[in-house]
Tab-separated table of C-alpha atoms in Angstrom:
chain	number	residue	atom	x	y	z
A	1	MET	CA	-9.354	-35.275	-128.108
A	2	LYS	CA	-7.635	-32.610	-129.139
A	3	LYS	CA	-5.867	-35.109	-132.247
A	4	ILE	CA	-9.692	-36.676	-133.055
A	5	ALA	CA	-11.349	-33.104	-133.100
A	6	GLY	CA	-8.433	-31.467	-135.150
A	7	ARG	CA	-8.450	-34.278	-137.735
A	8	ARG	CA	-12.960	-34.086	-137.734
A	9	LEU	CA	-12.371	-30.676	-138.937
A	10	ALA	CA	-9.908	-30.941	-141.283
A	11	LEU	CA	-11.906	-33.606	-142.888
A	12	ALA	CA	-14.761	-30.608	-142.826
A	13	THR	CA	-12.920	-28.340	-144.259
A	14	ALA	CA	-11.727	-30.388	-146.844
A	15	ALA	CA	-15.204	-31.611	-147.452
A	16	LEU	CA	-16.540	-27.991	-147.953
A	17	LEU	CA	-13.446	-26.791	-150.691
A	18	PRO	CA	-15.113	-28.866	-153.611
A	19	LEU	CA	-18.277	-26.970	-153.054
A	20	THR	CA	-16.464	-23.640	-152.954
A	21	LEU	CA	-14.511	-24.008	-156.036
A	22	ALA	CA	-17.526	-25.142	-157.900
A	23	ALA	CA	-19.250	-22.393	-156.355
A	24	PRO	CA	-21.460	-20.167	-158.968
A	25	ALA	CA	-18.749	-16.717	-159.983
A	26	THR	CA	-21.839	-14.658	-158.559
A	27	ALA	CA	-21.764	-16.293	-155.465
A	28	LEU	CA	-17.778	-16.236	-155.003
A	29	ALA	CA	-18.111	-12.019	-155.962
A	30	ASP	CA	-20.856	-12.149	-152.828
A	31	THR	CA	-17.594	-13.430	-150.899
A	32	GLN	CA	-15.924	-10.298	-151.794
A	33	SER	CA	-18.608	-8.207	-150.650
A	34	PRO	CA	-18.206	-5.991	-147.565
A	35	THR	CA	-18.009	-6.877	-143.928
A	36	LEU	CA	-18.369	-3.962	-142.056
A	37	SER	CA	-22.233	-3.865	-140.158
A	38	HIS	CA	-24.051	-0.879	-141.580
A	39	ALA	CA	-26.615	0.879	-139.603
A	40	ALA	CA	-29.491	0.144	-141.658
A	41	THR	CA	-30.170	-3.343	-143.480
A	42	PRO	CA	-31.360	-3.046	-147.174
A	43	PRO	CA	-34.818	-4.385	-147.623
A	44	ALA	CA	-35.020	-8.613	-148.594
A	45	ARG	CA	-36.791	-7.691	-151.775
A	46	MET	CA	-36.274	-4.107	-154.106
A	47	SER	CA	-37.415	-2.978	-157.521
A	48	THR	CA	-36.459	-5.394	-160.590
A	49	VAL	CA	-36.450	-2.730	-162.652
A	50	GLY	CA	-33.047	-3.784	-165.221
A	51	GLY	CA	-33.295	-6.929	-164.148
A	52	ALA	CA	-33.636	-9.471	-161.472
A	53	LEU	CA	-30.728	-9.934	-159.965
A	54	LEU	CA	-30.759	-5.954	-159.235
A	55	GLY	CA	-33.524	-6.817	-157.126
A	56	LYS	CA	-31.623	-8.779	-154.865
A	57	PRO	CA	-29.820	-7.333	-151.137
A	58	GLY	CA	-25.906	-7.844	-151.201
A	59	THR	CA	-23.434	-8.028	-154.052
A	60	GLN	CA	-24.169	-9.150	-157.887
A	61	ALA	CA	-22.092	-10.140	-160.082
A	62	ASN	CA	-20.788	-13.027	-162.427
A	63	LEU	CA	-16.649	-12.649	-163.098
A	64	GLY	CA	-15.786	-15.057	-166.296
A	65	SER	CA	-12.411	-16.236	-167.259
A	66	GLY	CA	-9.535	-14.019	-166.351
A	67	ALA	CA	-12.129	-11.285	-164.716
A	68	PRO	CA	-10.464	-9.390	-161.863
A	69	VAL	CA	-11.590	-9.868	-158.377
A	70	LEU	CA	-14.213	-7.261	-156.530
A	71	PRO	CA	-12.209	-4.609	-154.806
A	72	LYS	CA	-12.888	-6.143	-150.926
A	73	ASP	CA	-12.463	-2.928	-149.048
A	74	LEU	CA	-15.449	-1.284	-150.346
A	75	SER	CA	-18.040	-0.148	-147.368
A	76	ALA	CA	-20.629	1.589	-149.171
A	77	ARG	CA	-24.113	0.716	-148.856
A	78	SER	CA	-24.640	0.740	-152.247
A	79	TRP	CA	-22.928	0.831	-155.312
A	80	ILE	CA	-23.374	0.176	-159.520
A	81	VAL	CA	-20.812	-0.045	-162.370
A	82	ALA	CA	-22.402	0.480	-165.354
A	83	ASP	CA	-21.304	0.545	-169.632
A	84	ALA	CA	-22.456	3.688	-170.170
A	85	GLU	CA	-23.449	2.709	-174.030
A	86	SER	CA	-24.773	-0.525	-173.993
A	87	GLY	CA	-26.483	-0.343	-170.415
A	88	ASP	CA	-24.500	-3.753	-169.533
A	89	VAL	CA	-24.427	-3.468	-165.597
A	90	LEU	CA	-21.260	-5.183	-164.497
A	91	ALA	CA	-21.607	-5.288	-161.489
A	92	ALA	CA	-23.827	-4.041	-158.412
A	93	HIS	CA	-24.138	-4.012	-154.835
A	94	ASN	CA	-28.334	-3.539	-153.679
A	95	ALA	CA	-28.273	-1.197	-156.622
A	96	HIS	CA	-31.924	-0.712	-155.944
A	97	TRP	CA	-31.587	0.731	-152.262
A	98	ARG	CA	-33.554	4.009	-151.733
A	99	LEU	CA	-31.197	6.169	-149.632
A	100	PRO	CA	-31.261	9.723	-149.395
A	101	PRO	CA	-29.725	10.974	-152.399
A	102	ALA	CA	-28.034	14.396	-151.336
A	103	SER	CA	-26.842	16.640	-154.155
A	104	THR	CA	-26.668	13.826	-156.982
A	105	LEU	CA	-30.316	14.384	-157.107
A	106	LYS	CA	-28.629	17.724	-158.766
A	107	MET	CA	-28.265	15.689	-162.019
A	108	LEU	CA	-31.796	14.783	-162.108
A	109	PHE	CA	-32.817	18.355	-161.485
A	110	ALA	CA	-30.305	19.699	-164.556
A	111	ASP	CA	-31.122	16.882	-166.635
A	112	THR	CA	-34.807	18.045	-166.416
A	113	VAL	CA	-34.423	21.947	-166.525
A	114	LEU	CA	-31.245	22.962	-168.569
A	115	PRO	CA	-33.070	22.972	-171.830
A	116	LYS	CA	-35.592	25.180	-171.061
A	117	PHE	CA	-33.433	27.681	-170.849
A	118	PRO	CA	-31.041	29.720	-173.445
A	119	ARG	CA	-27.564	30.179	-171.580
A	120	SER	CA	-26.881	33.898	-172.844
A	121	GLU	CA	-30.266	34.468	-171.146
A	122	LYS	CA	-30.187	37.010	-167.832
A	123	HIS	CA	-32.017	36.844	-164.907
A	124	LYS	CA	-31.881	39.554	-161.931
A	125	VAL	CA	-31.939	38.071	-158.342
A	126	ALA	CA	-35.106	38.445	-156.145
A	127	PRO	CA	-34.918	38.040	-152.296
A	128	SER	CA	-37.581	35.732	-153.063
A	129	ASP	CA	-35.602	33.386	-155.674
A	130	LEU	CA	-33.431	32.543	-152.654
A	131	ALA	CA	-36.193	31.700	-149.851
A	132	GLY	CA	-36.192	28.397	-148.417
A	133	MET	CA	-33.154	27.100	-148.924
A	134	GLY	CA	-32.204	24.765	-146.343
A	135	ALA	CA	-30.127	25.854	-143.045
A	136	GLY	CA	-26.417	25.024	-143.881
A	137	SER	CA	-27.013	24.747	-147.485
A	138	SER	CA	-23.783	24.609	-150.052
A	139	LEU	CA	-24.102	28.137	-151.770
A	140	VAL	CA	-22.192	29.432	-154.705
A	141	GLY	CA	-22.297	33.236	-153.588
A	142	ILE	CA	-25.461	34.708	-155.429
A	143	LYS	CA	-26.236	37.709	-154.308
A	144	GLU	CA	-29.598	39.241	-154.331
A	145	GLY	CA	-30.259	42.240	-157.013
A	146	GLU	CA	-27.372	41.288	-158.720
A	147	THR	CA	-27.539	39.684	-162.234
A	148	TYR	CA	-26.705	36.312	-163.401
A	149	THR	CA	-26.741	34.717	-166.996
A	150	VAL	CA	-28.576	31.321	-167.037
A	151	HIS	CA	-24.859	30.139	-167.955
A	152	ASP	CA	-23.142	31.343	-164.841
A	153	LEU	CA	-26.042	29.729	-163.034
A	154	TRP	CA	-25.784	26.337	-164.415
A	155	LEU	CA	-21.542	26.824	-163.356
A	156	GLY	CA	-22.327	27.709	-159.750
A	157	VAL	CA	-25.302	24.384	-160.154
A	158	PHE	CA	-22.391	22.112	-161.180
A	159	LEU	CA	-19.181	23.016	-159.486
A	160	ARG	CA	-20.094	24.826	-156.298
A	161	SER	CA	-23.167	22.554	-155.486
A	162	GLY	CA	-24.892	25.695	-155.124
A	163	ASN	CA	-28.578	25.196	-153.951
A	164	ASP	CA	-28.732	29.278	-154.391
A	165	ALA	CA	-28.096	28.714	-158.140
A	166	VAL	CA	-30.458	25.673	-157.869
A	167	HIS	CA	-33.167	28.011	-156.120
A	168	VAL	CA	-32.814	31.211	-158.537
A	169	LEU	CA	-33.806	28.280	-161.920
A	170	SER	CA	-36.726	27.426	-159.948
A	171	SER	CA	-37.753	29.863	-159.488
A	172	MET	CA	-36.958	31.051	-163.447
A	173	ASN	CA	-38.762	27.551	-164.127
A	174	HIS	CA	-41.924	28.935	-161.931
A	175	GLY	CA	-40.730	28.162	-158.468
A	176	VAL	CA	-39.772	25.021	-156.257
A	177	LYS	CA	-43.288	23.443	-156.117
A	178	GLN	CA	-42.911	23.110	-160.663
A	179	THR	CA	-39.486	22.241	-160.275
A	180	VAL	CA	-40.193	19.407	-158.133
A	181	GLU	CA	-43.530	18.186	-160.049
A	182	ASP	CA	-41.447	18.327	-163.774
A	183	MET	CA	-38.413	16.650	-162.021
A	184	GLN	CA	-40.471	13.643	-160.881
A	185	ALA	CA	-41.959	13.324	-163.740
A	186	HIS	CA	-38.734	13.402	-165.840
A	187	ALA	CA	-37.759	10.755	-163.590
A	188	GLU	CA	-40.869	8.775	-163.784
A	189	GLU	CA	-40.234	8.885	-167.979
A	190	LEU	CA	-36.416	7.973	-167.182
A	191	GLN	CA	-37.878	4.379	-165.679
A	192	ALA	CA	-36.699	5.656	-162.333
A	193	LEU	CA	-38.398	4.147	-160.300
A	194	ASP	CA	-36.905	4.494	-156.833
A	195	THR	CA	-36.411	8.235	-156.755
A	196	HIS	CA	-39.184	10.664	-154.922
A	197	VAL	CA	-38.291	13.947	-155.662
A	198	VAL	CA	-39.085	16.340	-152.398
A	199	SER	CA	-36.414	19.281	-153.033
A	200	PRO	CA	-34.892	20.401	-156.641
A	201	ASP	CA	-31.477	20.497	-154.927
A	202	GLY	CA	-30.975	17.079	-152.602
A	203	TYR	CA	-31.330	18.723	-149.670
A	204	ASP	CA	-31.872	16.361	-146.463
A	205	ALA	CA	-35.907	15.985	-146.464
A	206	GLY	CA	-38.687	14.135	-145.517
A	207	GLY	CA	-39.418	11.226	-147.807
A	208	GLN	CA	-36.904	11.728	-150.701
A	209	VAL	CA	-34.861	9.122	-151.859
A	210	SER	CA	-33.254	7.826	-154.733
A	211	SER	CA	-31.121	4.635	-155.481
A	212	ALA	CA	-27.826	4.301	-156.817
A	213	TYR	CA	-29.610	2.775	-160.556
A	214	ASP	CA	-31.949	5.349	-160.762
A	215	LEU	CA	-28.653	8.146	-160.100
A	216	THR	CA	-26.675	5.830	-163.203
A	217	LEU	CA	-30.539	7.093	-164.816
A	218	PHE	CA	-29.882	10.513	-164.518
A	219	ALA	CA	-26.891	10.837	-164.884
A	220	ARG	CA	-26.739	8.567	-168.301
A	221	SER	CA	-30.047	10.985	-169.234
A	222	GLY	CA	-27.641	13.979	-168.906
A	223	LEU	CA	-24.398	12.813	-171.271
A	224	GLN	CA	-26.556	13.238	-174.152
A	225	LYS	CA	-26.876	16.902	-173.510
A	226	LYS	CA	-23.770	19.245	-174.856
A	227	ASP	CA	-24.147	21.757	-172.305
A	228	PHE	CA	-24.895	19.514	-168.898
A	229	ARG	CA	-21.327	17.523	-170.760
A	230	GLU	CA	-19.824	20.872	-170.187
A	231	TYR	CA	-20.377	22.187	-166.643
A	232	CYS	CA	-20.024	18.376	-165.285
A	233	SER	CA	-16.301	18.123	-166.803
A	234	THR	CA	-15.527	21.773	-165.992
A	235	VAL	CA	-12.636	22.094	-163.203
A	236	ARG	CA	-12.309	25.760	-162.129
A	237	ALA	CA	-14.113	28.980	-163.843
A	238	LYS	CA	-14.879	32.800	-162.980
A	239	PHE	CA	-18.171	33.436	-161.418
A	240	PRO	CA	-19.551	37.112	-161.462
A	241	GLY	CA	-18.940	39.212	-157.956
A	242	GLU	CA	-20.908	41.664	-156.071
A	243	THR	CA	-21.059	45.163	-157.720
A	244	THR	CA	-19.607	48.061	-156.493
A	245	LYS	CA	-19.577	51.824	-156.288
A	246	LYS	CA	-15.997	53.794	-156.093
A	247	HIS	CA	-15.921	57.258	-157.011
A	248	GLY	CA	-18.301	57.274	-158.642
A	249	ARG	CA	-17.663	54.277	-160.647
A	250	THR	CA	-19.754	51.122	-161.052
A	251	THR	CA	-17.842	48.144	-161.279
A	252	ARG	CA	-18.076	43.893	-160.548
A	253	GLY	CA	-15.221	41.766	-160.217
A	254	SER	CA	-15.581	37.595	-160.161
A	255	PHE	CA	-13.821	35.100	-158.286
A	256	GLU	CA	-12.898	31.070	-159.035
A	257	ILE	CA	-14.624	28.908	-157.997
A	258	GLN	CA	-13.345	25.081	-158.451
A	259	ASN	CA	-15.137	21.594	-158.616
A	260	THR	CA	-15.659	20.001	-155.775
A	261	ASN	CA	-16.130	16.386	-157.676
A	262	ARG	CA	-12.522	15.214	-156.531
A	263	LEU	CA	-11.885	12.675	-159.251
A	264	LEU	CA	-11.827	15.273	-161.396
A	265	ALA	CA	-10.396	18.819	-159.682
A	266	GLY	CA	-8.132	16.246	-157.196
A	267	ASP	CA	-7.675	17.000	-153.327
A	268	SER	CA	-4.623	16.691	-151.088
A	269	ASP	CA	-4.795	12.654	-150.561
A	270	ILE	CA	-6.407	12.243	-154.105
A	271	THR	CA	-5.237	12.852	-157.784
A	272	PRO	CA	-7.774	13.337	-160.928
A	273	TYR	CA	-8.462	10.238	-162.189
A	274	GLN	CA	-7.552	8.842	-165.727
A	275	GLY	CA	-10.201	9.592	-167.903
A	276	ILE	CA	-12.962	11.062	-166.002
A	277	ALA	CA	-15.815	13.619	-167.059
A	278	GLY	CA	-17.537	14.256	-164.558
A	279	VAL	CA	-20.485	13.962	-163.217
A	280	LYS	CA	-21.612	15.228	-159.007
A	281	ASN	CA	-20.579	14.673	-156.063
A	282	GLY	CA	-23.131	15.203	-153.203
A	283	ASN	CA	-22.918	15.064	-148.896
A	284	THR	CA	-25.455	15.610	-146.390
A	285	THR	CA	-26.390	13.933	-142.893
A	286	ASN	CA	-28.799	11.803	-143.709
A	287	ALA	CA	-27.403	10.994	-147.475
A	288	GLY	CA	-23.518	11.398	-146.441
A	289	ALA	CA	-21.102	11.084	-149.180
A	290	THR	CA	-22.702	10.154	-152.290
A	291	PHE	CA	-21.514	10.265	-155.917
A	292	THR	CA	-21.511	9.315	-159.746
A	293	GLY	CA	-19.170	9.152	-161.828
A	294	VAL	CA	-18.266	8.719	-165.593
A	295	ALA	CA	-15.032	8.098	-167.275
A	296	GLU	CA	-13.563	6.885	-170.474
A	297	ARG	CA	-10.770	4.524	-171.062
A	298	GLY	CA	-9.553	2.432	-174.323
A	299	GLY	CA	-12.994	3.745	-175.968
A	300	ARG	CA	-14.911	2.266	-173.405
A	301	VAL	CA	-17.406	4.582	-170.854
A	302	LEU	CA	-18.078	3.329	-167.941
A	303	LEU	CA	-20.710	4.802	-165.315
A	304	VAL	CA	-20.500	4.533	-161.587
A	305	THR	CA	-22.552	5.119	-158.234
A	306	VAL	CA	-21.470	5.080	-154.979
A	307	MET	CA	-23.752	5.373	-151.952
A	308	ASN	CA	-22.955	6.192	-148.165
A	309	PRO	CA	-19.685	4.481	-147.951
A	310	GLU	CA	-19.455	3.340	-144.301
A	311	LYS	CA	-15.708	4.478	-143.373
A	312	LYS	CA	-15.864	8.512	-142.703
A	313	ASP	CA	-12.342	9.359	-144.423
A	314	HIS	CA	-13.369	12.794	-146.170
A	315	ASN	CA	-12.779	11.402	-149.745
A	316	GLU	CA	-14.077	7.824	-149.329
A	317	VAL	CA	-16.231	7.648	-151.705
A	318	TYR	CA	-13.900	8.726	-154.462
A	319	LYS	CA	-11.598	6.726	-153.520
A	320	GLU	CA	-13.991	3.730	-153.791
A	321	ALA	CA	-15.582	5.078	-157.290
A	322	ALA	CA	-12.195	4.716	-158.226
A	323	ARG	CA	-11.586	1.570	-156.990
A	324	LEU	CA	-14.830	0.276	-159.100
A	325	LEU	CA	-14.199	2.478	-161.989
A	326	ASP	CA	-10.404	0.192	-162.060
A	327	TRP	CA	-12.022	-2.905	-161.731
A	328	GLY	CA	-15.047	-2.080	-164.134
A	329	PHE	CA	-12.565	-1.790	-166.920
A	330	GLY	CA	-10.250	-4.238	-166.416
A	331	ALA	CA	-13.330	-6.515	-166.345
A	332	ALA	CA	-15.251	-5.050	-169.548
A	333	GLY	CA	-15.443	-8.098	-171.909
A	334	LYS	CA	-15.193	-10.465	-168.680
A	335	VAL	CA	-18.350	-10.520	-166.345
A	336	THR	CA	-21.750	-11.674	-167.691
A	337	PRO	CA	-24.543	-8.479	-166.982
A	338	VAL	CA	-26.170	-9.060	-163.625
A	339	GLY	CA	-28.817	-6.076	-165.500
A	340	GLU	CA	-29.121	-2.998	-167.969
A	341	LEU	CA	-29.831	0.221	-167.515
A	342	VAL	CA	-33.227	0.879	-169.093
A	343	ALA	CA	-34.169	3.092	-171.844
A	344	PRO	CA	-36.512	6.087	-171.253
A	345	ARG	CA	-39.788	4.860	-171.657
A	346	GLY	CA	-39.810	7.580	-174.872
A	347	ALA	CA	-36.829	5.828	-176.443
A	348	GLN	CA	-38.168	2.217	-176.517
A	349	ALA	CA	-37.665	0.823	-180.061
A	350	GLY	CA	-40.801	1.433	-182.056
A	351	SER	CA	-42.088	4.455	-179.378
A	352	GLN	CA	-42.738	8.075	-180.255
A	353	PRO	CA	-41.253	10.820	-177.702
A	354	SER	CA	-43.445	12.950	-175.827
A	355	ALA	CA	-42.483	15.903	-177.503
A	356	PRO	CA	-41.342	17.047	-180.919
A	357	ALA	CA	-37.961	18.518	-181.782
A	358	THR	CA	-37.648	21.966	-181.953
A	359	ALA	CA	-35.208	24.484	-182.230
A	360	ALA	CA	-33.749	26.226	-179.609
A	361	PRO	CA	-31.423	29.649	-179.125
A	362	GLY	CA	-28.686	29.395	-181.588
A	363	GLY	CA	-29.853	27.093	-183.268
A	364	GLU	CA	-29.392	23.553	-181.263
A	365	GLN	CA	-31.789	20.825	-182.281
A	366	THR	CA	-33.319	19.825	-178.638
A	367	SER	CA	-36.672	17.718	-177.927
A	368	ALA	CA	-37.702	15.892	-175.108
A	369	LYS	CA	-35.386	13.068	-175.741
A	370	PRO	CA	-31.605	13.761	-176.426
A	371	VAL	CA	-29.853	14.042	-179.656
A	372	ALA	CA	-25.981	13.872	-180.005
A	373	ALA	CA	-24.512	16.954	-180.037
A	374	SER	CA	-20.451	18.391	-180.263
A	375	VAL	CA	-19.084	19.360	-176.798
A	376	ARG	CA	-17.607	22.913	-176.077
A	377	GLU	CA	-14.173	23.158	-174.859
A	378	SER	CA	-14.228	26.278	-172.198
A	379	GLY	CA	-13.787	26.598	-168.403
A	380	SER	CA	-11.019	23.824	-167.315
A	381	GLY	CA	-8.584	26.621	-166.082
A	382	GLY	CA	-5.600	25.155	-168.032
A	383	VAL	CA	-6.136	21.839	-165.685
A	384	GLY	CA	-6.310	19.255	-168.662
A	385	VAL	CA	-8.358	19.828	-172.220
A	386	ALA	CA	-11.585	18.680	-172.803
A	387	LEU	CA	-11.994	16.780	-175.966
A	388	ALA	CA	-14.428	15.209	-177.590
A	389	ILE	CA	-14.564	11.747	-179.044
A	390	ALA	CA	-17.207	9.791	-181.251
A	391	ALA	CA	-18.684	7.611	-179.070
A	392	GLY	CA	-21.397	6.903	-180.932
A	393	VAL	CA	-24.414	8.007	-182.490
A	394	LEU	CA	-27.956	7.677	-181.490
A	395	VAL	CA	-30.497	6.524	-184.623
A	396	LEU	CA	-33.165	8.757	-184.955
A	397	LEU	CA	-36.137	8.570	-188.147
A	398	ALA	CA	-37.191	11.726	-189.349
A	399	ALA	CA	-40.582	10.928	-186.427
A	400	GLY	CA	-37.987	11.015	-183.883
A	401	VAL	CA	-38.110	7.398	-183.392
A	402	PHE	CA	-35.830	5.509	-181.429
A	403	LEU	CA	-34.526	2.422	-183.189
A	404	VAL	CA	-31.490	1.438	-180.764
A	405	ASN	CA	-32.917	-1.236	-179.376
A	406	ARG	CA	-31.557	-1.106	-175.812
A	407	ARG	CA	-28.219	0.878	-176.848
A	408	TRP	CA	-28.188	4.031	-175.843
A	409	PRO	CA	-25.091	5.567	-177.435
A	410	LEU	CA	-23.161	8.657	-175.351
A	411	PRO	CA	-22.701	11.483	-177.885
A	412	ASP	CA	-19.167	13.281	-178.214
A	413	LEU	CA	-18.281	12.365	-174.205
A	414	VAL	CA	-16.310	15.194	-173.083
A	415	ARG	CA	-12.695	12.879	-171.117
A	416	ARG	CA	-9.327	14.143	-170.583
A	417	ARG	CA	-6.006	14.094	-171.335
A	418	THR	CA	-3.996	12.375	-168.200
A	419	ARG	CA	-2.525	15.495	-166.162
A	420	PRO	CA	1.435	15.748	-166.052
């Protein structure tokens, strides 16, 4: 009986083998998706913005000849790998699953608020500016009664993920309520329809959600802005300290802050990723660890977003992001895209922007839509040198009409030399 059962099993296996080999690449990719169980299950149906496959649960990939297999040890609930310029989504896993975003939501905050104030503008912090921050918030160390430039505040947002800096900037923007409304409106303009904003800093709040897809849209839009690119690629910088009086003299020192993005700054068990240029990380109780990164290699620019890895290694989100970036650079040109990053509503071919271009302080042109600009080299603290690369030019008519079809090239993206 044992021999008969063994023979039947062998025959069944042989019969199934041709079916497996003939399976489409998408199905094969699904077998490489994480086998670890999650505490929650993605919805059976999700948004199809960007393509029907992106609305399906599980891993979506269409591997062509010579394409590397997807990493087998991914534990994130959701992730996406996309070409930052063409908008092609190379592969995704639960891309539209609406999850708590943590501080990666600060990308939307920055993309919304950053153009509103010149970097040289100064603001004296009032007690009301710092009201309403959640317990245990990440802080850069802003003090009541001290004066900071807008440039200082944005360094605090990007490098230290400072909720105190977010609240001060929100206060300058007519308050948290107004800022939340502005962010929600901007998310809808970007077609980031999975996102519901409750707090501008990404702190856990009831109903506050986004998705790997939407976070990638925020990064792609933000990277069109010169200052955004500078801040998100800065490794370390000096931040103003407290004013003190001693022997009749008033002095104000400074202290160093370092970027908490470990693919940019490194850590004890992780080295800076070759070609990394930002963007933003986060971590809260409800969201777990989240991260969106952009990297350039061989003239190709990729975006990756990873949300809530099940593995609780403190740097797991960066390790999984690095593996996905490695895969993306190896797979580029060898996979059929499973979707696309959609352009903003106002950037559709033949449509008009929602606001006319204006001259900002310092002469830089701004508008409701980003324009090409050069990158500023600063704040690297000696770890790598920020370089500008000509990654393409946005085509704008005098009336401001985008004629880019679905391509949205990144102007002068920051990249970094390989560290010694």
